[in-house]
PDB file of C-alpha atoms in Angstrom:
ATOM      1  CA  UNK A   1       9.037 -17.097  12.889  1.00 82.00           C
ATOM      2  CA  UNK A   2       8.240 -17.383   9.087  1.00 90.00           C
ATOM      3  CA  UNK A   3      10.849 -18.476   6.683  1.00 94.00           C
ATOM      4  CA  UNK A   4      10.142 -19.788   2.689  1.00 96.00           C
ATOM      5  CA  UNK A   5      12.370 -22.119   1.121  1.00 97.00           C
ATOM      6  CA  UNK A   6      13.653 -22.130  -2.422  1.00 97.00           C
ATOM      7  CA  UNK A   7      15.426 -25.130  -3.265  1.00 96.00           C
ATOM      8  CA  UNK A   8      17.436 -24.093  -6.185  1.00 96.00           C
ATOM      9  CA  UNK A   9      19.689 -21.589  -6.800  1.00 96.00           C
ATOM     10  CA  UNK A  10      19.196 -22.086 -11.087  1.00 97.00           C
ATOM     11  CA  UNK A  11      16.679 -23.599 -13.037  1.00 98.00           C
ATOM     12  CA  UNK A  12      17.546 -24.497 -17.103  1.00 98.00           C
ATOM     13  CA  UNK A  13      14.586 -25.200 -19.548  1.00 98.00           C
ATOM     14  CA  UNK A  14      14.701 -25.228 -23.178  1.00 98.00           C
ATOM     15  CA  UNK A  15      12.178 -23.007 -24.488  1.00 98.00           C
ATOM     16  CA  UNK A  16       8.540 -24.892 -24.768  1.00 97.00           C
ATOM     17  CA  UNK A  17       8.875 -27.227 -22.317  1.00 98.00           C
ATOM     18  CA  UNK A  18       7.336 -27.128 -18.635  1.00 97.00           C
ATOM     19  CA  UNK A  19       9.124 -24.926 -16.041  1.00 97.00           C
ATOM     20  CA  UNK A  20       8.346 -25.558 -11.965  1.00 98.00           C
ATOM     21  CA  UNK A  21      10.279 -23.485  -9.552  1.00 98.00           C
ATOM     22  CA  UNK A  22       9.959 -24.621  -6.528  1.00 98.00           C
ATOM     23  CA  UNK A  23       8.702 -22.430  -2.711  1.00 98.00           C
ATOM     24  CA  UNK A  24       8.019 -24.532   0.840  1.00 98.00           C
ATOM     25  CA  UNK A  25       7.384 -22.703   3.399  1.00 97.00           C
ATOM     26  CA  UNK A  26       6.651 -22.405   7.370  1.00 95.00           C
ATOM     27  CA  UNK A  27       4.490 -19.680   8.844  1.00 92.00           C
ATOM     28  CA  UNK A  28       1.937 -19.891  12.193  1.00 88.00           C
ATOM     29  CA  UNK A  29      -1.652 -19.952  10.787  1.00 88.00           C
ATOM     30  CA  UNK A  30      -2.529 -19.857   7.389  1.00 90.00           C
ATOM     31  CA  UNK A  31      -0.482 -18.111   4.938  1.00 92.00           C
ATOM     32  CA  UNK A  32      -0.464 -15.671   2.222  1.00 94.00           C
ATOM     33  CA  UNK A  33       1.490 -16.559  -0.568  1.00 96.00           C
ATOM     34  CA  UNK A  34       2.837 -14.490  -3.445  1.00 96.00           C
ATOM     35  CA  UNK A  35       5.701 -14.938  -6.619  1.00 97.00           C
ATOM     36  CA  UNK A  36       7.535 -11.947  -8.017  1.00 97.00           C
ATOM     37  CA  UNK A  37       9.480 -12.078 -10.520  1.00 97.00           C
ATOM     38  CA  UNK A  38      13.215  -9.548 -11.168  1.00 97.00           C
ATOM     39  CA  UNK A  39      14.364  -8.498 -14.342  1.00 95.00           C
ATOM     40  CA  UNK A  40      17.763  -6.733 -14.779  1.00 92.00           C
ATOM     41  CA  UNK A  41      18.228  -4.144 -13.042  1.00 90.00           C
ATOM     42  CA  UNK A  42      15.004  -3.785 -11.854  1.00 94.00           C
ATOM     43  CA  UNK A  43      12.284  -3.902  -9.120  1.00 94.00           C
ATOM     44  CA  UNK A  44      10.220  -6.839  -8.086  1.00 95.00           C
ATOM     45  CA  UNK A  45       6.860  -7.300 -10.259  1.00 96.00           C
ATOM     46  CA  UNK A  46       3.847  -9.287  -8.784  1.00 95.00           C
ATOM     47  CA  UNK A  47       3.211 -12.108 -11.141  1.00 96.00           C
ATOM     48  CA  UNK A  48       0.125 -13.703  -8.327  1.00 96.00           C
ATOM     49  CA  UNK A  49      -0.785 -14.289  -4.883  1.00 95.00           C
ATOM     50  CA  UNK A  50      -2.757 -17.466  -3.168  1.00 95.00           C
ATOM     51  CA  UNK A  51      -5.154 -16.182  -0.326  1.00 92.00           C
ATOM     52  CA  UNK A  52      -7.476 -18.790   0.147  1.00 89.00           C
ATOM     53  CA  UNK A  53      -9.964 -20.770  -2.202  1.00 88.00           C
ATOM     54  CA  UNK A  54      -8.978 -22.749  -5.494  1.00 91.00           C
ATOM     55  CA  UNK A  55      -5.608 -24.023  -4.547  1.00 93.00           C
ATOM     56  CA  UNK A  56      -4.335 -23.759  -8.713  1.00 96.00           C
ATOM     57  CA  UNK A  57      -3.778 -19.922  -9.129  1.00 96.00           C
ATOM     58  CA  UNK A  58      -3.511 -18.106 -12.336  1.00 96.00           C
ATOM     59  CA  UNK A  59      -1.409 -15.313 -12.543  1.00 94.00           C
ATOM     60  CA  UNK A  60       0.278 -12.861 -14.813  1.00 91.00           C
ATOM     61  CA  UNK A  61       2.174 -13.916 -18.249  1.00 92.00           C
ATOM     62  CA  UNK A  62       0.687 -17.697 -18.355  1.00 95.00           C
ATOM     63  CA  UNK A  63       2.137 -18.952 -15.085  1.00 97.00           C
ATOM     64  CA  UNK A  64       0.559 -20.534 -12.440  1.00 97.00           C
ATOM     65  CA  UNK A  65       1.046 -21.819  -8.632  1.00 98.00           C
ATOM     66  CA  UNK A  66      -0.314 -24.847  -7.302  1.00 96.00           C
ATOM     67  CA  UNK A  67      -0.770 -24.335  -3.159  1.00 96.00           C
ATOM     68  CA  UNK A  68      -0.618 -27.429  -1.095  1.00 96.00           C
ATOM     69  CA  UNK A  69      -1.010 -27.211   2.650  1.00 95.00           C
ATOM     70  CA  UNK A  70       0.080 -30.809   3.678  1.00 95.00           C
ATOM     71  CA  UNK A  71       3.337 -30.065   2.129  1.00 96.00           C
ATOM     72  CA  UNK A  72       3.649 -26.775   2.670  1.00 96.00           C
ATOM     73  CA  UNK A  73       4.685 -25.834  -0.394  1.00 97.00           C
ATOM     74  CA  UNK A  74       3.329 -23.191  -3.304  1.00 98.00           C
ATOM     75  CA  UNK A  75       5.469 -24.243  -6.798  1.00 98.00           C
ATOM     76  CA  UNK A  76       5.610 -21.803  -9.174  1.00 98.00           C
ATOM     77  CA  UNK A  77       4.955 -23.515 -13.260  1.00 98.00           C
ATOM     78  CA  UNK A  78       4.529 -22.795 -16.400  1.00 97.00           C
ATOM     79  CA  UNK A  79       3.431 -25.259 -19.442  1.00 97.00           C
ATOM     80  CA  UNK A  80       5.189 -23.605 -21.961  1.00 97.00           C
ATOM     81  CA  UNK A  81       8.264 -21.652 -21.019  1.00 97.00           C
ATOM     82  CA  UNK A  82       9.853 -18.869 -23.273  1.00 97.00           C
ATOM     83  CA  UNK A  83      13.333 -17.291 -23.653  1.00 97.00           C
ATOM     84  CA  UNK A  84      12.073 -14.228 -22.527  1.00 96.00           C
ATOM     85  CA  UNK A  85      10.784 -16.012 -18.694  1.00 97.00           C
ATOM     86  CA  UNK A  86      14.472 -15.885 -17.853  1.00 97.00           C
ATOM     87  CA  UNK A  87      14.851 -13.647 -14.772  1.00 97.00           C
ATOM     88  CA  UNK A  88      15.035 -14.125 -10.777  1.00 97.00           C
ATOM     89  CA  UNK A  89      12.087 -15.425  -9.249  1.00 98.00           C
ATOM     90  CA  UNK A  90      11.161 -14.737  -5.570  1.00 97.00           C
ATOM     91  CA  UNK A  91       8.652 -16.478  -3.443  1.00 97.00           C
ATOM     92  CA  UNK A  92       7.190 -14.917  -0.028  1.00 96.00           C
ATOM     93  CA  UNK A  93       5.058 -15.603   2.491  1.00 94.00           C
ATOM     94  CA  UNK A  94       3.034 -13.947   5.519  1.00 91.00           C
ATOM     95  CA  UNK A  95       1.005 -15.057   8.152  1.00 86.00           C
ATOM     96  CA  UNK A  96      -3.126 -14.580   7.933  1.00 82.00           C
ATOM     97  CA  UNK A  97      -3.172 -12.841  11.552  1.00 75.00           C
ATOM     98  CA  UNK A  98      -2.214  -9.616  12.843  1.00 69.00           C
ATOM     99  CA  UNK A  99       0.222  -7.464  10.754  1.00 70.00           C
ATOM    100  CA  UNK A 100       3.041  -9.748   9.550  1.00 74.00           C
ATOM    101  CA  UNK A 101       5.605  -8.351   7.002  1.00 87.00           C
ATOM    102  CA  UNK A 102       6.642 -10.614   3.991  1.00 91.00           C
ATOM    103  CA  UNK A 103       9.392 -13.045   4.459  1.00 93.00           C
ATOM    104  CA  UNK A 104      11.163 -13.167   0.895  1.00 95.00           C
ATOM    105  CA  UNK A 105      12.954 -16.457   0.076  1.00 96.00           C
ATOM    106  CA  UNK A 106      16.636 -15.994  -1.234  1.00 96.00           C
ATOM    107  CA  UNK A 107      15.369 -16.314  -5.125  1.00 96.00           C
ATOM    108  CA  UNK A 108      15.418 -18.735  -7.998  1.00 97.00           C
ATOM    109  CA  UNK A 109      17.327 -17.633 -11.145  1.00 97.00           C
ATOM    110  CA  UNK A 110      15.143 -18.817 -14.180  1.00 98.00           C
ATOM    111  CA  UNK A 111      17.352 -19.475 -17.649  1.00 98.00           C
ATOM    112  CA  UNK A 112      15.189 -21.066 -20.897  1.00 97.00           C
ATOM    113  CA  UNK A 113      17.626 -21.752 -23.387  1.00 97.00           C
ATOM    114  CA  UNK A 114      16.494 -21.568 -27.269  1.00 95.00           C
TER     115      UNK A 114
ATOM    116  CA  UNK B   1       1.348   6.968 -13.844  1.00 60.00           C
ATOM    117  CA  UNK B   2       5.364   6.393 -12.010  1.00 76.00           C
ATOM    118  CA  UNK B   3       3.976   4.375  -9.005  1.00 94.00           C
ATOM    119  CA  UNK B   4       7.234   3.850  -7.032  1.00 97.00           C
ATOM    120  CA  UNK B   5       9.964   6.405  -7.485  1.00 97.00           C
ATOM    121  CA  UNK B   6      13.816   5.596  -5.833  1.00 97.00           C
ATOM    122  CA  UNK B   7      16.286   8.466  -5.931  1.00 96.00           C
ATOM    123  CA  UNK B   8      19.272   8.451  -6.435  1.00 97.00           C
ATOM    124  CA  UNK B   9      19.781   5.176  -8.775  1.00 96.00           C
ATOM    125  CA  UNK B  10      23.344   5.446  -7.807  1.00 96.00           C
ATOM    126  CA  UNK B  11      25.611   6.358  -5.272  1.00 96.00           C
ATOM    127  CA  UNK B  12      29.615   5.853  -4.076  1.00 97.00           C
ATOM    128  CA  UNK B  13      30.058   7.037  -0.605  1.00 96.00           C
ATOM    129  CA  UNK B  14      33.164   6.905   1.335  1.00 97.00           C
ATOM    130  CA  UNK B  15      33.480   5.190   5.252  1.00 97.00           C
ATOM    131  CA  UNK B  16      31.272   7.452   7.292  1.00 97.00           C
ATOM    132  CA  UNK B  17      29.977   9.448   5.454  1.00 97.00           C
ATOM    133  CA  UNK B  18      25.587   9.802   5.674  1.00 96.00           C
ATOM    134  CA  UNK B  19      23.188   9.844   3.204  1.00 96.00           C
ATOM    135  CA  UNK B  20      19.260   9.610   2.374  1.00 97.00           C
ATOM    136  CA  UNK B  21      17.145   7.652   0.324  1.00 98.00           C
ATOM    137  CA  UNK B  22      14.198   8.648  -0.988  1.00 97.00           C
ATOM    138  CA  UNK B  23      11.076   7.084  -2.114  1.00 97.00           C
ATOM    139  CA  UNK B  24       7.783   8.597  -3.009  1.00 97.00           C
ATOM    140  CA  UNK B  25       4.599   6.663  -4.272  1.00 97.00           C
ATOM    141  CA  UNK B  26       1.914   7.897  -6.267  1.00 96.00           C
ATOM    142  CA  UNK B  27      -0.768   4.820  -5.850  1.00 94.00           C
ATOM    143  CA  UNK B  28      -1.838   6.634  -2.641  1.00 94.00           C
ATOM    144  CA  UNK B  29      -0.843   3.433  -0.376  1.00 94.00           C
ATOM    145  CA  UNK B  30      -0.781   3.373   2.910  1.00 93.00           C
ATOM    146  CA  UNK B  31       1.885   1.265   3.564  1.00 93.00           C
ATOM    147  CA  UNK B  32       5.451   1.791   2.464  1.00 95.00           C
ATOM    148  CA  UNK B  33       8.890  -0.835   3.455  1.00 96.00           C
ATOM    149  CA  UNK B  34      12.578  -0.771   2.727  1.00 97.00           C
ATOM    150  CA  UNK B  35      14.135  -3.132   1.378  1.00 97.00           C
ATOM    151  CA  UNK B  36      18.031  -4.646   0.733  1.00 97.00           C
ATOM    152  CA  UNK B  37      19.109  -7.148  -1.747  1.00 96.00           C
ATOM    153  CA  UNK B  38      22.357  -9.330  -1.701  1.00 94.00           C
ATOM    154  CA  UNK B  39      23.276 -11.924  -3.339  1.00 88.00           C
ATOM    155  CA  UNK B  40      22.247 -14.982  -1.996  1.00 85.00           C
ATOM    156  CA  UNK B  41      20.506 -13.566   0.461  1.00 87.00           C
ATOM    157  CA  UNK B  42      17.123 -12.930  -1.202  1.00 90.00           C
ATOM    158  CA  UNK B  43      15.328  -9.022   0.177  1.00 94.00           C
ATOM    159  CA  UNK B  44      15.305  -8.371   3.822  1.00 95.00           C
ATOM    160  CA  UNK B  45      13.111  -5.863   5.253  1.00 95.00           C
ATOM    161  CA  UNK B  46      14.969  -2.803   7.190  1.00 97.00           C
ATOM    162  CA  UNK B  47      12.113  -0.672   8.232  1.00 97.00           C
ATOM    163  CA  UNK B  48       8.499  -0.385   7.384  1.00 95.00           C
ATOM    164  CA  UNK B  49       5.452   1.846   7.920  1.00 94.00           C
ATOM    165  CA  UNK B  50       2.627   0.099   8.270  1.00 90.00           C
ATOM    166  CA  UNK B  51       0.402   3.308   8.000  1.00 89.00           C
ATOM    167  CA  UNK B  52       1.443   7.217   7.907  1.00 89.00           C
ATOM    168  CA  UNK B  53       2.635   8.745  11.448  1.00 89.00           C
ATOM    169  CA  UNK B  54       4.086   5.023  12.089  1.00 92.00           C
ATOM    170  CA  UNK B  55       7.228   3.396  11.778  1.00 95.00           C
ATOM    171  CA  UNK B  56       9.083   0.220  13.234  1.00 94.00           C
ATOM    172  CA  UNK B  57      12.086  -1.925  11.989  1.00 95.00           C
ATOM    173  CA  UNK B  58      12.517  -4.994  10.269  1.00 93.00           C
ATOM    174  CA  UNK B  59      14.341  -8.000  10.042  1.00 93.00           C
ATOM    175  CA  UNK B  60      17.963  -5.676   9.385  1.00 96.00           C
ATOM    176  CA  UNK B  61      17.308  -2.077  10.988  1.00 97.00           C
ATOM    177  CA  UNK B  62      21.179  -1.787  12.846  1.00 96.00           C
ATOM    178  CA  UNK B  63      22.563   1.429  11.174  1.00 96.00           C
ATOM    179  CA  UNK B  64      19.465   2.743   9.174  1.00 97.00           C
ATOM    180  CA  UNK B  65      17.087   5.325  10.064  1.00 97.00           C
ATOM    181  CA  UNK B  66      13.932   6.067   8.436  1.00 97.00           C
ATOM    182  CA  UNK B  67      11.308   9.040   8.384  1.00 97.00           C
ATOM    183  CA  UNK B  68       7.580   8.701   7.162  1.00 95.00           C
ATOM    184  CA  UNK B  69       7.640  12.217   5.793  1.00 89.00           C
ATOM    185  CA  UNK B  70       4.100  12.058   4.671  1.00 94.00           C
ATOM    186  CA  UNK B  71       1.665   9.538   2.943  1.00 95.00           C
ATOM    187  CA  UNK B  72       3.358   9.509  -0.374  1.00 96.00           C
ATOM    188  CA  UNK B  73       7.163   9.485   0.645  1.00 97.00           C
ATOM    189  CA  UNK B  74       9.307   7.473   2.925  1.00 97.00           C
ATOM    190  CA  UNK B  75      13.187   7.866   3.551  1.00 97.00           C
ATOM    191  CA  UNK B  76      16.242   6.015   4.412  1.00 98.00           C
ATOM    192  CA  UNK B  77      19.212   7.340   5.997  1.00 97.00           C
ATOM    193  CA  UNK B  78      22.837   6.113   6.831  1.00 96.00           C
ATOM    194  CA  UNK B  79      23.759   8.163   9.784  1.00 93.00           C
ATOM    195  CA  UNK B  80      27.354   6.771   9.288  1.00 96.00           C
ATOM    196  CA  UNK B  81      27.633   3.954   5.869  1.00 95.00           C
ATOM    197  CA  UNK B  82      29.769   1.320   6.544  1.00 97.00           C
ATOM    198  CA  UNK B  83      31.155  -0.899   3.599  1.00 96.00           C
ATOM    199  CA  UNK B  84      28.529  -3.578   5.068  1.00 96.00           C
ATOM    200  CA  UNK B  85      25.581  -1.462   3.902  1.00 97.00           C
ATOM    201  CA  UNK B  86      26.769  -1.687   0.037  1.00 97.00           C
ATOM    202  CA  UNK B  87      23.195  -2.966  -1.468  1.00 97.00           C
ATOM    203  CA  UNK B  88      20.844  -3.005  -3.237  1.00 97.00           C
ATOM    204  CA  UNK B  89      18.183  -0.752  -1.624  1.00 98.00           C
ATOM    205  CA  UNK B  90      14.428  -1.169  -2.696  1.00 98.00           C
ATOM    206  CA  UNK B  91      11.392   0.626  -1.633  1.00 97.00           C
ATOM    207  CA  UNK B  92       7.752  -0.761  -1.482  1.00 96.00           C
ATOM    208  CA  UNK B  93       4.558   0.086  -0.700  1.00 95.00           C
ATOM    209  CA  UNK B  94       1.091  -1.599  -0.571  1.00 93.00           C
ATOM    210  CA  UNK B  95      -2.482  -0.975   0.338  1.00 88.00           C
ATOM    211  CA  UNK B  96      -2.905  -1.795   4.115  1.00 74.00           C
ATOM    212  CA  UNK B  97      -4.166  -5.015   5.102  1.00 70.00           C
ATOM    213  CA  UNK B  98      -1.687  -7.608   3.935  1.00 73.00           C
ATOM    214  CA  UNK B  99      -3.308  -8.872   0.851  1.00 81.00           C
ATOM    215  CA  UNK B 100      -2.224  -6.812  -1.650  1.00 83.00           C
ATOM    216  CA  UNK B 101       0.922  -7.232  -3.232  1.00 87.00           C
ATOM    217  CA  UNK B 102       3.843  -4.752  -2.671  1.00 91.00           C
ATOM    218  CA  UNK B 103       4.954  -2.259  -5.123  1.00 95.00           C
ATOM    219  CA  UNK B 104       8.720  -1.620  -5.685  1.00 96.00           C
ATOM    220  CA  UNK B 105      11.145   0.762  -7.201  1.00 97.00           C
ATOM    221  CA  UNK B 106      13.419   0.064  -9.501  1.00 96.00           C
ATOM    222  CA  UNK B 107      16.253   0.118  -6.721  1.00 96.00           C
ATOM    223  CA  UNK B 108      19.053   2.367  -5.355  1.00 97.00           C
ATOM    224  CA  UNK B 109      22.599   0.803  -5.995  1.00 97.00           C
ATOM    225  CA  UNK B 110      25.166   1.918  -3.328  1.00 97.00           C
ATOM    226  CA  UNK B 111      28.394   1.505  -2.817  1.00 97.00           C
ATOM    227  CA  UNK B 112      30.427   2.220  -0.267  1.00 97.00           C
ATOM    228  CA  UNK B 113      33.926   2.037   0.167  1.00 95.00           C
TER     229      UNK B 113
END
């Protein structure tokens, strides 16, 4: 069975400094990773996705994941963080064979402070 | 362009009573899930349809139904709610292969009391 970690419940940055949120996860074979990211009464938005190649992946709105197989883990950063990053922040994962549905972890609420 | 559409946004329903969710895309995917979100609990899958004409459960299926109606829409029924099914109910969908991200509604909020 698949299953993706997220450590913390809450994350607080001040605005302009670094943000990490942080995904491990377990999955047979090689995985698909992806972040989304919740606003307010909303649905989930795709912010990027690691497939395979360049382990550092860009994504949407300046943030970035680094994937790292030995440590099965896929942390979600950002150099400069902004009020307006505050919002819920999901990881996921499938497996690279067959047809595997995503496996959502339980979410990582995001607050930058002013 | 609306991509995924959830109706109702919200809903009260009383013990028992039954209800359907709807969903239609307009991205012509071929692959369309339902979703529930609790607190704490992150989104679990109920049901998905990996392609149109198919259907088969997820991770939380006891007590849902769901009908692939065609390629753009995909409902979710409550034969009989029960004050355990008060969610948040999302629908996805996704081109087929497992690549692509998923697409999601803005959410149906039930209650159920």
């Amino acid at each position: 069975a698949q299953s993706v970690a997220q450590p913390e419940d809450q994350v607080n940055v001040a605005e302009g400094n670094p943000l990490t949120v942080k995904c491990t996860y377990s999955v047979s074979g090689n995985p698909y990773l992806f972040w989304y990211v919740q606003y307010p009464n909303r649905g989930l938005q795709f912010l990027l996705k690691y497939i395979t190649g360049d382990n550092l992946v860009k994504g949407s709105y300046g943030f970035e994941a680094e994937f790292n197989k030995s440590q099965t883990s896929f942390h979600l950063k950002k150099p400069s963080a902004l009020v307006s990053d505050s919002a819920l922040y999901f990881c996921a994962v499938r497996a690279d064979s067959g047809y595997s549905t995503l496996t959502f972890g339980k979410g990582t609420m995001l607050l930058v402070s002013p | 362009n609306a991509g995924v559409t959830q109706t109702p946004k919200f809903q009260v329903l009383k013990t028992g009573q039954s209800m359907t969710l709807q969903c239609a895309q307009d991205m012509n995917h071929n692959s369309m899930y339902w979703y529930r979100q609790d607190p704490g609990m992150g989104l679990r899958l109920i049901y998905y349809s990996a392609s149109e004409g198919t259907t088969d459960k997820g991770e939380v299926p006891n007590g849902y139904n769901v009908s692939r109606l065609n390629k753009r829409e995909f409902s979710l029924r409550l034969e009989s709610a029960a004050p355990s099914q008060t969610s948040v109910y999302f629908c996805a969908s996704s081109e087929a292969g497992g690549i692509q991200p998923q697409h999601f509604g803005d959410g149906t909020r039930l209650s159920i009391l």
